[in-house]
Amino acid sequence: MGFKSDVSRKNLLGLERETPYSLPRFPKLAPVQTKTLKVLGIKVEFEEEIEDDPRTTGNGLFDMRTQDEFLQQEGHLIDPSPHDTLYFKKHLLALHNYWWTVSEGKLALEGEVFPQSESLAYQLPHPMVHYGAPDSSLSVKVEMLRQFFHDSFNLADSLSVHGDSQVYHIDFSRYDCFVIFHAGSDLQSDLGELVNPTPGDLFTGFITLGDTVWVNDGSFPITEGLFIPETRSQDNRVTALNAVFAHEFGHQLGLVDLYNSQNFMTQVGDFALMDNNAQNVGVDVGYGIFVSGVLPVYPCAWSRAYLGFVEPTEIISQGNINLFATEMLNHQLQLIKIPISPEEYFLLENRQVDLDGDHFSGLRADSSTNVILGPVDWERNYNREYDWLLPGSG
């Protein structure tokens, strides 16, 4: 049983299409413009489990151990505590770095996190298992996720009016996208009966609501948003949030899942953000353990074209063509469209693992939170090698 994320209906990039899943109309000779989306994240925790509930990961509250305590007890510093406001701000920065890079500067994200106090969170009057509904059908679980979304933003809206204005006041109308950062891990990371099953954990995903949440004194609607846990590490596996956050935000931009959403089997593989996304590739970052999810890979050719990041060039005649690497920042030929019928076509791209050929790509971690911010070169400058973890030669 698995949760299938919805897809945003907002068209935040303002693209024109003939049909919902056709490529956009690319304006001719239009200058490259940056679309900036404002993202609101709210930190939500649950009623504390005074006696630990084995059906959930954690105790309902955010992990606020110091980094030293986390390192001593967990043996690594991947997405370490304290999971405070700064921690989630840095994850929003990492998300911006990714989408800014793969869009070639066409998309920027500006994120804010509330409550603005580092240690405070919105606390719901229910334990996590109330929303996780571990003994229920998938339809009930999804309905409880919607209830969780409603309860979280209703609480944030209430405290925005009645709480300390320096900490809680939010003008929701300033934002385009909405994220709930919640305490605990997620159900997709749970290995089930293999290791310490936690069926009361919540799904990570993107959801659209049948029943709108009205905020700002009933004047502004919230109709969709993301659920992101404070950590994906559990069951003796260490996983960073970066890859899954980028994938779920793809739904916010209008991208569909490219795996088989009926049986959750891969279709495109590691080469696509919206399929396997190199999630099963573990890297040793110096703690003697293999860590997954540290780098989301580039969106595949269709996804980048669908979002208007790159315009494919249609080829109908034979000849030799130089196809520049996807990861390069240029305006040369990077995507070829070959029609095979009136309704079908092939898209060809050139993916490269090691763009600069130096056989190296490192990771920059934030100096305060240790959140991974993106790939870097030998001199610790950001580079464009999000495809470093692709299999084979790319």
mmCIF file of C-alpha atoms in Angstrom:
data_model
loop_
_atom_site.group_PDB
_atom_site.id
_atom_site.type_symbol
_atom_site.label_atom_id
_atom_site.label_comp_id
_atom_site.label_asym_id
_atom_site.label_seq_id
_atom_site.Cartn_x
_atom_site.Cartn_y
_atom_site.Cartn_z
ATOM 1 C CA MET A 1 0.000 0.000 0.000
ATOM 2 C CA GLY A 2 1.502 3.360 -0.993
ATOM 3 C CA PHE A 3 0.600 7.034 -1.216
ATOM 4 C CA LYS A 4 0.495 8.644 -4.663
ATOM 5 C CA SER A 5 1.200 12.369 -4.634
ATOM 6 C CA ASP A 6 -1.187 14.715 -6.391
ATOM 7 C CA VAL A 7 -0.042 17.315 -8.927
ATOM 8 C CA SER A 8 -0.537 21.052 -8.516
ATOM 9 C CA ARG A 9 -3.334 22.697 -10.459
ATOM 10 C CA LYS A 10 -1.951 26.214 -10.019
ATOM 11 C CA ASN A 11 0.325 26.537 -13.087
ATOM 12 C CA LEU A 12 2.740 28.575 -10.990
ATOM 13 C CA LEU A 13 5.136 29.007 -13.909
ATOM 14 C CA GLY A 14 2.393 30.573 -16.040
ATOM 15 C CA LEU A 15 2.952 28.313 -19.058
ATOM 16 C CA GLU A 16 0.543 28.037 -22.001
ATOM 17 C CA ARG A 17 -0.243 24.577 -23.426
ATOM 18 C CA GLU A 18 -2.603 23.098 -25.977
ATOM 19 C CA THR A 19 -3.416 20.182 -23.654
ATOM 20 C CA PRO A 20 -2.584 19.546 -19.973
ATOM 21 C CA TYR A 21 0.432 17.357 -20.763
ATOM 22 C CA SER A 22 1.698 18.855 -24.007
ATOM 23 C CA LEU A 23 4.922 20.847 -24.055
ATOM 24 C CA PRO A 24 4.451 24.580 -23.485
ATOM 25 C CA ARG A 25 4.407 27.213 -26.183
ATOM 26 C CA PHE A 26 7.888 28.708 -26.122
ATOM 27 C CA PRO A 27 7.884 32.464 -26.825
ATOM 28 C CA LYS A 28 10.133 33.377 -29.724
ATOM 29 C CA LEU A 29 13.131 35.598 -29.012
ATOM 30 C CA ALA A 30 11.863 36.356 -25.509
ATOM 31 C CA PRO A 31 14.563 37.279 -22.972
ATOM 32 C CA VAL A 32 15.269 34.778 -20.227
ATOM 33 C CA GLN A 33 13.293 35.787 -17.156
ATOM 34 C CA THR A 34 13.455 34.442 -13.636
ATOM 35 C CA LYS A 35 10.219 33.346 -11.987
ATOM 36 C CA THR A 36 10.417 33.712 -8.204
ATOM 37 C CA LEU A 37 8.121 31.612 -6.036
ATOM 38 C CA LYS A 38 7.674 32.370 -2.348
ATOM 39 C CA VAL A 39 7.505 29.292 -0.128
ATOM 40 C CA LEU A 40 6.008 29.222 3.372
ATOM 41 C CA GLY A 41 7.060 26.437 5.697
ATOM 42 C CA ILE A 42 5.402 25.826 9.061
ATOM 43 C CA LYS A 43 6.886 23.623 11.783
ATOM 44 C CA VAL A 44 4.289 21.279 13.241
ATOM 45 C CA GLU A 45 4.691 18.802 16.068
ATOM 46 C CA PHE A 46 2.292 16.602 17.969
ATOM 47 C CA GLU A 47 1.231 15.750 21.483
ATOM 48 C CA GLU A 48 4.277 14.368 23.255
ATOM 49 C CA GLU A 49 4.337 10.607 23.744
ATOM 50 C CA ILE A 50 5.186 10.393 27.447
ATOM 51 C CA GLU A 51 5.350 6.648 26.968
ATOM 52 C CA ASP A 52 6.809 5.963 23.534
ATOM 53 C CA ASP A 53 4.317 4.693 20.955
ATOM 54 C CA PRO A 54 6.201 2.012 18.975
ATOM 55 C CA ARG A 55 3.933 2.626 15.969
ATOM 56 C CA THR A 56 5.601 5.980 15.232
ATOM 57 C CA THR A 57 9.153 7.294 14.843
ATOM 58 C CA GLY A 58 10.155 9.700 17.608
ATOM 59 C CA ASN A 59 8.063 11.001 20.492
ATOM 60 C CA GLY A 60 5.852 13.486 18.644
ATOM 61 C CA LEU A 61 8.128 16.473 19.238
ATOM 62 C CA PHE A 62 10.922 17.835 17.080
ATOM 63 C CA ASP A 63 14.363 16.432 17.832
ATOM 64 C CA MET A 64 16.139 19.256 19.665
ATOM 65 C CA ARG A 65 19.307 17.463 20.751
ATOM 66 C CA THR A 66 22.513 19.410 20.228
ATOM 67 C CA GLN A 67 24.682 18.445 17.272
ATOM 68 C CA ASP A 68 27.247 16.946 19.637
ATOM 69 C CA GLU A 69 24.584 14.785 21.279
ATOM 70 C CA PHE A 70 23.261 13.760 17.867
ATOM 71 C CA LEU A 71 26.720 12.791 16.600
ATOM 72 C CA GLN A 72 27.537 10.835 19.739
ATOM 73 C CA GLN A 73 24.261 8.895 19.663
ATOM 74 C CA GLU A 74 23.677 8.501 15.899
ATOM 75 C CA GLY A 75 27.255 8.328 14.627
ATOM 76 C CA HIS A 76 26.819 10.831 11.770
ATOM 77 C CA LEU A 77 25.822 14.416 10.974
ATOM 78 C CA ILE A 78 23.341 13.908 8.141
ATOM 79 C CA ASP A 79 20.369 16.235 8.785
ATOM 80 C CA PRO A 80 21.362 16.454 12.447
ATOM 81 C CA SER A 81 19.359 18.040 15.237
ATOM 82 C CA PRO A 82 18.433 20.523 16.503
ATOM 83 C CA HIS A 83 15.593 20.609 13.983
ATOM 84 C CA ASP A 84 14.808 24.255 14.554
ATOM 85 C CA THR A 85 13.774 27.116 12.280
ATOM 86 C CA LEU A 86 17.274 27.610 10.873
ATOM 87 C CA TYR A 87 17.511 23.914 9.972
ATOM 88 C CA PHE A 88 14.403 24.074 7.792
ATOM 89 C CA LYS A 89 15.430 27.424 6.288
ATOM 90 C CA LYS A 90 18.638 25.790 5.104
ATOM 91 C CA HIS A 91 16.677 22.950 3.525
ATOM 92 C CA LEU A 92 14.648 25.554 1.640
ATOM 93 C CA LEU A 93 17.934 27.129 0.531
ATOM 94 C CA ALA A 94 19.155 23.733 -0.701
ATOM 95 C CA LEU A 95 15.866 23.344 -2.584
ATOM 96 C CA HIS A 96 16.380 26.763 -4.196
ATOM 97 C CA ASN A 97 19.956 25.885 -5.170
ATOM 98 C CA TYR A 98 18.719 22.766 -6.951
ATOM 99 C CA TRP A 99 15.849 24.326 -8.912
ATOM 100 C CA TRP A 100 17.885 27.435 -9.760
ATOM 101 C CA THR A 101 20.582 25.186 -11.230
ATOM 102 C CA VAL A 102 18.436 22.746 -13.215
ATOM 103 C CA SER A 103 16.239 25.572 -14.562
ATOM 104 C CA GLU A 104 19.322 27.508 -15.721
ATOM 105 C CA GLY A 105 18.271 30.474 -13.623
ATOM 106 C CA LYS A 106 14.645 30.508 -14.752
ATOM 107 C CA LEU A 107 13.257 29.552 -11.314
ATOM 108 C CA ALA A 108 14.154 30.971 -7.901
ATOM 109 C CA LEU A 109 12.664 30.103 -4.527
ATOM 110 C CA GLU A 110 12.413 32.383 -1.504
ATOM 111 C CA GLY A 111 11.519 30.530 1.674
ATOM 112 C CA GLU A 112 10.398 31.529 5.153
ATOM 113 C CA VAL A 113 9.682 29.318 8.155
ATOM 114 C CA PHE A 114 7.246 29.909 11.026
ATOM 115 C CA PRO A 115 7.138 30.200 13.974
ATOM 116 C CA GLN A 116 10.135 32.478 13.527
ATOM 117 C CA SER A 117 11.512 31.640 16.965
ATOM 118 C CA GLU A 118 14.174 28.947 16.557
ATOM 119 C CA SER A 119 12.809 26.541 19.163
ATOM 120 C CA LEU A 120 9.040 27.057 18.911
ATOM 121 C CA ALA A 121 6.659 24.953 16.817
ATOM 122 C CA TYR A 122 2.926 24.684 16.264
ATOM 123 C CA GLN A 123 1.788 21.849 18.531
ATOM 124 C CA LEU A 124 -1.385 19.954 17.679
ATOM 125 C CA PRO A 125 -3.504 18.455 20.501
ATOM 126 C CA HIS A 126 -3.240 14.928 19.090
ATOM 127 C CA PRO A 127 -0.456 12.333 18.947
ATOM 128 C CA MET A 128 1.106 11.553 15.575
ATOM 129 C CA VAL A 129 -0.622 8.177 15.430
ATOM 130 C CA HIS A 130 -3.985 9.984 15.315
ATOM 131 C CA TYR A 131 -3.115 11.278 11.846
ATOM 132 C CA GLY A 132 -1.057 8.251 10.806
ATOM 133 C CA ALA A 133 -4.064 5.924 11.274
ATOM 134 C CA PRO A 134 -1.902 2.766 11.221
ATOM 135 C CA ASP A 135 -4.748 0.230 11.155
ATOM 136 C CA SER A 136 -6.751 1.968 8.439
ATOM 137 C CA SER A 137 -7.173 1.698 4.676
ATOM 138 C CA LEU A 138 -5.225 3.906 2.280
ATOM 139 C CA SER A 139 -8.273 6.099 1.679
ATOM 140 C CA VAL A 140 -8.621 6.736 5.421
ATOM 141 C CA LYS A 141 -4.895 7.503 5.714
ATOM 142 C CA VAL A 142 -5.156 10.064 2.919
ATOM 143 C CA GLU A 143 -8.221 11.610 4.538
ATOM 144 C CA MET A 144 -6.304 11.911 7.817
ATOM 145 C CA LEU A 145 -3.445 13.607 5.939
ATOM 146 C CA ARG A 146 -5.948 16.158 4.676
ATOM 147 C CA GLN A 147 -7.206 16.603 8.236
ATOM 148 C CA PHE A 148 -3.613 17.080 9.399
ATOM 149 C CA PHE A 149 -3.130 19.746 6.727
ATOM 150 C CA HIS A 150 -6.309 21.554 7.800
ATOM 151 C CA ASP A 151 -5.508 21.364 11.510
ATOM 152 C CA SER A 152 -1.948 22.601 10.971
ATOM 153 C CA PHE A 153 -2.785 25.666 8.908
ATOM 154 C CA ASN A 154 -5.858 26.498 10.983
ATOM 155 C CA LEU A 155 -3.622 26.520 14.072
ATOM 156 C CA ALA A 156 -1.014 28.666 12.326
ATOM 157 C CA ASP A 157 -3.754 31.067 11.216
ATOM 158 C CA SER A 158 -5.251 31.258 14.706
ATOM 159 C CA LEU A 159 -1.900 32.047 16.337
ATOM 160 C CA SER A 160 -1.171 34.560 13.582
ATOM 161 C CA VAL A 161 -4.146 36.545 14.901
ATOM 162 C CA HIS A 162 -4.050 35.793 18.616
ATOM 163 C CA GLY A 163 -0.396 34.942 19.307
ATOM 164 C CA ASP A 164 2.772 37.013 19.644
ATOM 165 C CA SER A 165 2.904 38.999 16.401
ATOM 166 C CA GLN A 166 6.721 39.002 16.406
ATOM 167 C CA VAL A 167 6.744 35.206 16.337
ATOM 168 C CA TYR A 168 3.517 34.010 14.763
ATOM 169 C CA HIS A 169 2.085 36.682 12.449
ATOM 170 C CA ILE A 170 1.800 35.443 8.849
ATOM 171 C CA ASP A 171 0.315 37.150 5.816
ATOM 172 C CA PHE A 172 -0.455 33.953 3.921
ATOM 173 C CA SER A 173 -1.304 35.867 0.749
ATOM 174 C CA ARG A 174 2.394 36.662 0.263
ATOM 175 C CA TYR A 175 3.191 33.024 -0.563
ATOM 176 C CA ASP A 176 2.768 30.782 -3.580
ATOM 177 C CA CYS A 177 3.645 27.406 -2.027
ATOM 178 C CA PHE A 178 2.972 25.840 1.369
ATOM 179 C CA VAL A 179 4.990 23.194 3.213
ATOM 180 C CA ILE A 180 4.356 21.433 6.511
ATOM 181 C CA PHE A 181 7.607 20.387 8.177
ATOM 182 C CA HIS A 182 6.535 17.888 10.812
ATOM 183 C CA ALA A 183 8.150 15.994 13.663
ATOM 184 C CA GLY A 184 9.137 12.384 13.037
ATOM 185 C CA SER A 185 10.077 10.409 9.941
ATOM 186 C CA ASP A 186 7.903 9.231 7.039
ATOM 187 C CA LEU A 187 6.079 6.046 6.158
ATOM 188 C CA GLN A 188 7.977 5.587 2.887
ATOM 189 C CA SER A 189 11.209 5.161 4.886
ATOM 190 C CA ASP A 190 9.738 2.515 7.177
ATOM 191 C CA LEU A 191 10.952 -1.000 6.363
ATOM 192 C CA GLY A 192 7.785 -2.468 7.829
ATOM 193 C CA GLU A 193 8.040 -5.837 9.503
ATOM 194 C CA LEU A 194 11.739 -6.115 8.649
ATOM 195 C CA VAL A 195 12.935 -3.604 11.273
ATOM 196 C CA ASN A 196 10.914 -1.870 14.010
ATOM 197 C CA PRO A 197 7.699 -1.236 12.038
ATOM 198 C CA THR A 198 6.208 2.247 12.489
ATOM 199 C CA PRO A 199 2.924 2.161 10.536
ATOM 200 C CA GLY A 200 1.728 5.316 12.311
ATOM 201 C CA ASP A 201 4.283 7.502 10.515
ATOM 202 C CA LEU A 202 2.945 9.962 7.934
ATOM 203 C CA PHE A 203 3.396 9.843 4.180
ATOM 204 C CA THR A 204 5.717 12.359 2.570
ATOM 205 C CA GLY A 205 4.045 13.886 -0.456
ATOM 206 C CA PHE A 206 2.126 16.616 -2.217
ATOM 207 C CA ILE A 207 -1.607 16.854 -1.645
ATOM 208 C CA THR A 208 -4.523 18.780 -3.123
ATOM 209 C CA LEU A 209 -7.533 19.479 -0.947
ATOM 210 C CA GLY A 210 -11.169 18.952 -1.741
ATOM 211 C CA ASP A 211 -12.029 21.285 1.126
ATOM 212 C CA THR A 212 -10.099 24.574 1.043
ATOM 213 C CA VAL A 213 -8.333 25.938 4.131
ATOM 214 C CA TRP A 214 -9.315 29.597 4.512
ATOM 215 C CA VAL A 215 -6.787 31.818 6.308
ATOM 216 C CA ASN A 216 -6.152 35.569 6.735
ATOM 217 C CA ASP A 217 -9.558 36.059 8.378
ATOM 218 C CA GLY A 218 -11.208 33.891 5.747
ATOM 219 C CA SER A 219 -9.926 35.938 2.812
ATOM 220 C CA PHE A 220 -7.167 33.706 1.403
ATOM 221 C CA PRO A 221 -7.468 30.073 0.249
ATOM 222 C CA ILE A 222 -4.873 27.329 0.643
ATOM 223 C CA THR A 223 -5.767 24.431 -1.625
ATOM 224 C CA GLU A 224 -2.593 22.320 -1.800
ATOM 225 C CA GLY A 225 0.783 21.747 -0.224
ATOM 226 C CA LEU A 226 3.626 19.457 0.795
ATOM 227 C CA PHE A 227 4.314 17.219 3.790
ATOM 228 C CA ILE A 228 8.031 16.920 4.640
ATOM 229 C CA PRO A 229 9.325 15.139 7.793
ATOM 230 C CA GLU A 230 12.152 16.431 9.949
ATOM 231 C CA THR A 231 14.213 13.380 8.936
ATOM 232 C CA ARG A 232 14.012 10.338 6.669
ATOM 233 C CA SER A 233 16.541 8.323 8.665
ATOM 234 C CA GLN A 234 15.166 5.274 10.444
ATOM 235 C CA ASP A 235 15.504 1.476 10.556
ATOM 236 C CA ASN A 236 19.325 1.637 10.538
ATOM 237 C CA ARG A 237 19.357 3.597 7.271
ATOM 238 C CA VAL A 238 20.629 7.164 6.880
ATOM 239 C CA THR A 239 18.811 9.291 4.312
ATOM 240 C CA ALA A 240 18.973 13.033 3.654
ATOM 241 C CA LEU A 241 15.862 15.080 2.876
ATOM 242 C CA ASN A 242 17.310 16.760 -0.220
ATOM 243 C CA ALA A 243 16.282 14.275 -2.920
ATOM 244 C CA VAL A 244 12.729 13.655 -1.748
ATOM 245 C CA PHE A 245 12.099 17.374 -1.126
ATOM 246 C CA ALA A 246 13.140 18.206 -4.698
ATOM 247 C CA HIS A 247 10.944 15.388 -6.046
ATOM 248 C CA GLU A 248 7.848 16.462 -4.120
ATOM 249 C CA PHE A 249 8.373 20.083 -5.121
ATOM 250 C CA GLY A 250 8.332 18.845 -8.706
ATOM 251 C CA HIS A 251 4.644 18.053 -8.126
ATOM 252 C CA GLN A 252 4.172 21.646 -6.944
ATOM 253 C CA LEU A 253 5.498 22.799 -10.318
ATOM 254 C CA GLY A 254 3.168 20.453 -12.203
ATOM 255 C CA LEU A 255 5.318 17.371 -12.804
ATOM 256 C CA VAL A 256 3.779 13.907 -12.625
ATOM 257 C CA ASP A 257 5.398 10.795 -11.180
ATOM 258 C CA LEU A 258 7.247 8.852 -13.867
ATOM 259 C CA TYR A 259 7.288 5.546 -12.009
ATOM 260 C CA ASN A 260 4.326 3.182 -12.291
ATOM 261 C CA SER A 261 1.919 4.738 -9.810
ATOM 262 C CA GLN A 262 -0.113 1.523 -9.581
ATOM 263 C CA ASN A 263 2.647 -0.817 -8.412
ATOM 264 C CA PHE A 264 5.380 1.800 -7.709
ATOM 265 C CA MET A 265 7.864 0.071 -10.024
ATOM 266 C CA THR A 266 10.457 2.250 -11.734
ATOM 267 C CA GLN A 267 9.958 3.127 -15.417
ATOM 268 C CA VAL A 268 12.700 5.649 -16.198
ATOM 269 C CA GLY A 269 15.071 4.676 -13.402
ATOM 270 C CA ASP A 270 17.742 6.730 -11.697
ATOM 271 C CA PHE A 271 17.892 9.172 -14.619
ATOM 272 C CA ALA A 272 14.761 11.077 -13.617
ATOM 273 C CA LEU A 273 13.946 13.250 -10.633
ATOM 274 C CA MET A 274 10.324 12.139 -10.880
ATOM 275 C CA ASP A 275 11.167 8.420 -10.928
ATOM 276 C CA ASN A 276 13.863 6.708 -8.868
ATOM 277 C CA ASN A 277 15.908 9.910 -8.500
ATOM 278 C CA ALA A 278 19.090 7.964 -7.563
ATOM 279 C CA GLN A 279 17.482 7.366 -4.159
ATOM 280 C CA ASN A 280 19.050 3.918 -3.883
ATOM 281 C CA VAL A 281 22.588 5.200 -4.455
ATOM 282 C CA GLY A 282 24.511 5.385 -1.198
ATOM 283 C CA VAL A 283 27.595 7.556 -0.756
ATOM 284 C CA ASP A 284 30.199 7.517 1.996
ATOM 285 C CA VAL A 285 30.499 11.064 3.290
ATOM 286 C CA GLY A 286 33.022 10.251 5.976
ATOM 287 C CA TYR A 287 31.069 8.546 8.737
ATOM 288 C CA GLY A 288 31.708 4.959 7.651
ATOM 289 C CA ILE A 289 28.100 4.565 6.513
ATOM 290 C CA PHE A 290 26.370 4.884 3.163
ATOM 291 C CA VAL A 291 23.967 7.807 2.907
ATOM 292 C CA SER A 292 21.190 8.132 0.313
ATOM 293 C CA GLY A 293 19.152 11.107 -0.823
ATOM 294 C CA VAL A 294 21.986 13.641 -0.625
ATOM 295 C CA LEU A 295 21.641 14.866 -4.239
ATOM 296 C CA PRO A 296 18.492 14.971 -6.348
ATOM 297 C CA VAL A 297 19.321 14.242 -9.989
ATOM 298 C CA TYR A 298 18.338 16.471 -12.899
ATOM 299 C CA PRO A 299 14.753 16.297 -14.120
ATOM 300 C CA CYS A 300 14.646 14.161 -17.262
ATOM 301 C CA ALA A 301 14.396 15.634 -20.759
ATOM 302 C CA TRP A 302 10.591 15.610 -20.823
ATOM 303 C CA SER A 303 10.261 17.180 -17.366
ATOM 304 C CA ARG A 304 12.658 20.015 -18.192
ATOM 305 C CA ALA A 305 10.898 20.697 -21.479
ATOM 306 C CA TYR A 306 7.470 20.453 -19.819
ATOM 307 C CA LEU A 307 8.472 23.123 -17.279
ATOM 308 C CA GLY A 308 9.833 25.386 -20.006
ATOM 309 C CA PHE A 309 13.419 25.175 -18.786
ATOM 310 C CA VAL A 310 14.740 24.099 -22.188
ATOM 311 C CA GLU A 311 13.157 24.212 -25.642
ATOM 312 C CA PRO A 312 13.672 21.080 -27.737
ATOM 313 C CA THR A 313 14.903 21.456 -31.300
ATOM 314 C CA GLU A 314 12.943 19.318 -33.753
ATOM 315 C CA ILE A 315 15.083 17.259 -36.132
ATOM 316 C CA ILE A 316 13.536 15.698 -39.241
ATOM 317 C CA SER A 317 16.597 15.215 -41.478
ATOM 318 C CA GLN A 318 19.727 13.091 -41.206
ATOM 319 C CA GLY A 319 23.077 14.552 -40.224
ATOM 320 C CA ASN A 320 25.682 14.895 -37.505
ATOM 321 C CA ILE A 321 24.629 16.989 -34.543
ATOM 322 C CA ASN A 322 26.577 18.204 -31.519
ATOM 323 C CA LEU A 323 24.369 17.724 -28.472
ATOM 324 C CA PHE A 324 25.664 19.678 -25.497
ATOM 325 C CA ALA A 325 25.487 18.208 -21.999
ATOM 326 C CA THR A 326 22.322 18.819 -20.009
ATOM 327 C CA GLU A 327 24.346 20.019 -17.036
ATOM 328 C CA MET A 328 26.131 22.791 -18.960
ATOM 329 C CA LEU A 329 24.984 26.374 -18.501
ATOM 330 C CA ASN A 330 24.649 27.547 -22.082
ATOM 331 C CA HIS A 331 22.114 28.291 -24.774
ATOM 332 C CA GLN A 332 23.389 25.747 -27.281
ATOM 333 C CA LEU A 333 21.586 22.658 -28.511
ATOM 334 C CA GLN A 334 20.821 20.496 -25.452
ATOM 335 C CA LEU A 335 17.571 18.742 -26.313
ATOM 336 C CA ILE A 336 16.465 17.125 -29.570
ATOM 337 C CA LYS A 337 12.908 16.216 -30.508
ATOM 338 C CA ILE A 338 12.429 13.510 -33.145
ATOM 339 C CA PRO A 339 8.805 13.002 -34.268
ATOM 340 C CA ILE A 340 7.796 9.376 -34.832
ATOM 341 C CA SER A 341 4.062 9.970 -35.363
ATOM 342 C CA PRO A 342 1.664 12.932 -35.183
ATOM 343 C CA GLU A 343 1.218 12.276 -31.451
ATOM 344 C CA GLU A 344 4.571 10.764 -30.401
ATOM 345 C CA TYR A 345 8.198 11.799 -30.375
ATOM 346 C CA PHE A 346 11.576 10.912 -28.917
ATOM 347 C CA LEU A 347 13.535 13.374 -26.789
ATOM 348 C CA LEU A 348 17.328 13.002 -26.818
ATOM 349 C CA GLU A 349 19.599 14.487 -24.179
ATOM 350 C CA ASN A 350 23.260 14.157 -23.192
ATOM 351 C CA ARG A 351 23.660 13.484 -19.474
ATOM 352 C CA GLN A 352 27.141 13.656 -17.954
ATOM 353 C CA VAL A 353 28.162 12.482 -14.497
ATOM 354 C CA ASP A 354 31.448 14.405 -14.365
ATOM 355 C CA LEU A 355 30.804 17.599 -16.294
ATOM 356 C CA ASP A 356 34.230 19.192 -15.794
ATOM 357 C CA GLY A 357 36.144 15.912 -16.095
ATOM 358 C CA ASP A 358 38.047 16.330 -12.838
ATOM 359 C CA HIS A 359 36.797 13.019 -11.371
ATOM 360 C CA PHE A 360 35.546 14.845 -8.285
ATOM 361 C CA SER A 361 32.377 16.306 -6.874
ATOM 362 C CA GLY A 362 32.004 17.211 -3.229
ATOM 363 C CA LEU A 363 29.123 18.290 -1.028
ATOM 364 C CA ARG A 364 28.825 21.609 0.762
ATOM 365 C CA ALA A 365 27.224 21.404 4.178
ATOM 366 C CA ASP A 366 25.945 24.487 5.965
ATOM 367 C CA SER A 367 28.383 25.517 8.690
ATOM 368 C CA SER A 368 25.658 25.929 11.331
ATOM 369 C CA THR A 369 23.127 23.176 10.638
ATOM 370 C CA ASN A 370 25.168 20.709 8.538
ATOM 371 C CA VAL A 371 22.328 20.606 5.986
ATOM 372 C CA ILE A 372 23.722 19.618 2.572
ATOM 373 C CA LEU A 373 23.334 22.653 0.292
ATOM 374 C CA GLY A 374 24.561 21.235 -3.018
ATOM 375 C CA PRO A 375 27.502 19.870 -5.028
ATOM 376 C CA VAL A 376 30.846 21.700 -5.106
ATOM 377 C CA ASP A 377 34.210 21.526 -6.880
ATOM 378 C CA TRP A 378 37.694 21.127 -5.402
ATOM 379 C CA GLU A 379 37.699 24.772 -4.269
ATOM 380 C CA ARG A 380 34.323 24.388 -2.539
ATOM 381 C CA ASN A 381 32.511 26.496 -5.131
ATOM 382 C CA TYR A 382 29.051 25.348 -6.157
ATOM 383 C CA ASN A 383 28.997 23.429 -9.423
ATOM 384 C CA ARG A 384 26.224 21.907 -11.540
ATOM 385 C CA GLU A 385 26.981 18.221 -10.927
ATOM 386 C CA TYR A 386 23.669 17.085 -9.453
ATOM 387 C CA ASP A 387 24.005 14.068 -11.765
ATOM 388 C CA TRP A 388 27.175 12.882 -10.017
ATOM 389 C CA LEU A 389 25.340 9.844 -8.615
ATOM 390 C CA LEU A 390 23.888 8.638 -11.904
ATOM 391 C CA PRO A 391 24.785 5.032 -12.765
ATOM 392 C CA GLY A 392 27.352 4.171 -15.413
ATOM 393 C CA SER A 393 28.778 6.887 -17.633
ATOM 394 C CA GLY A 394 25.537 8.873 -17.568
#
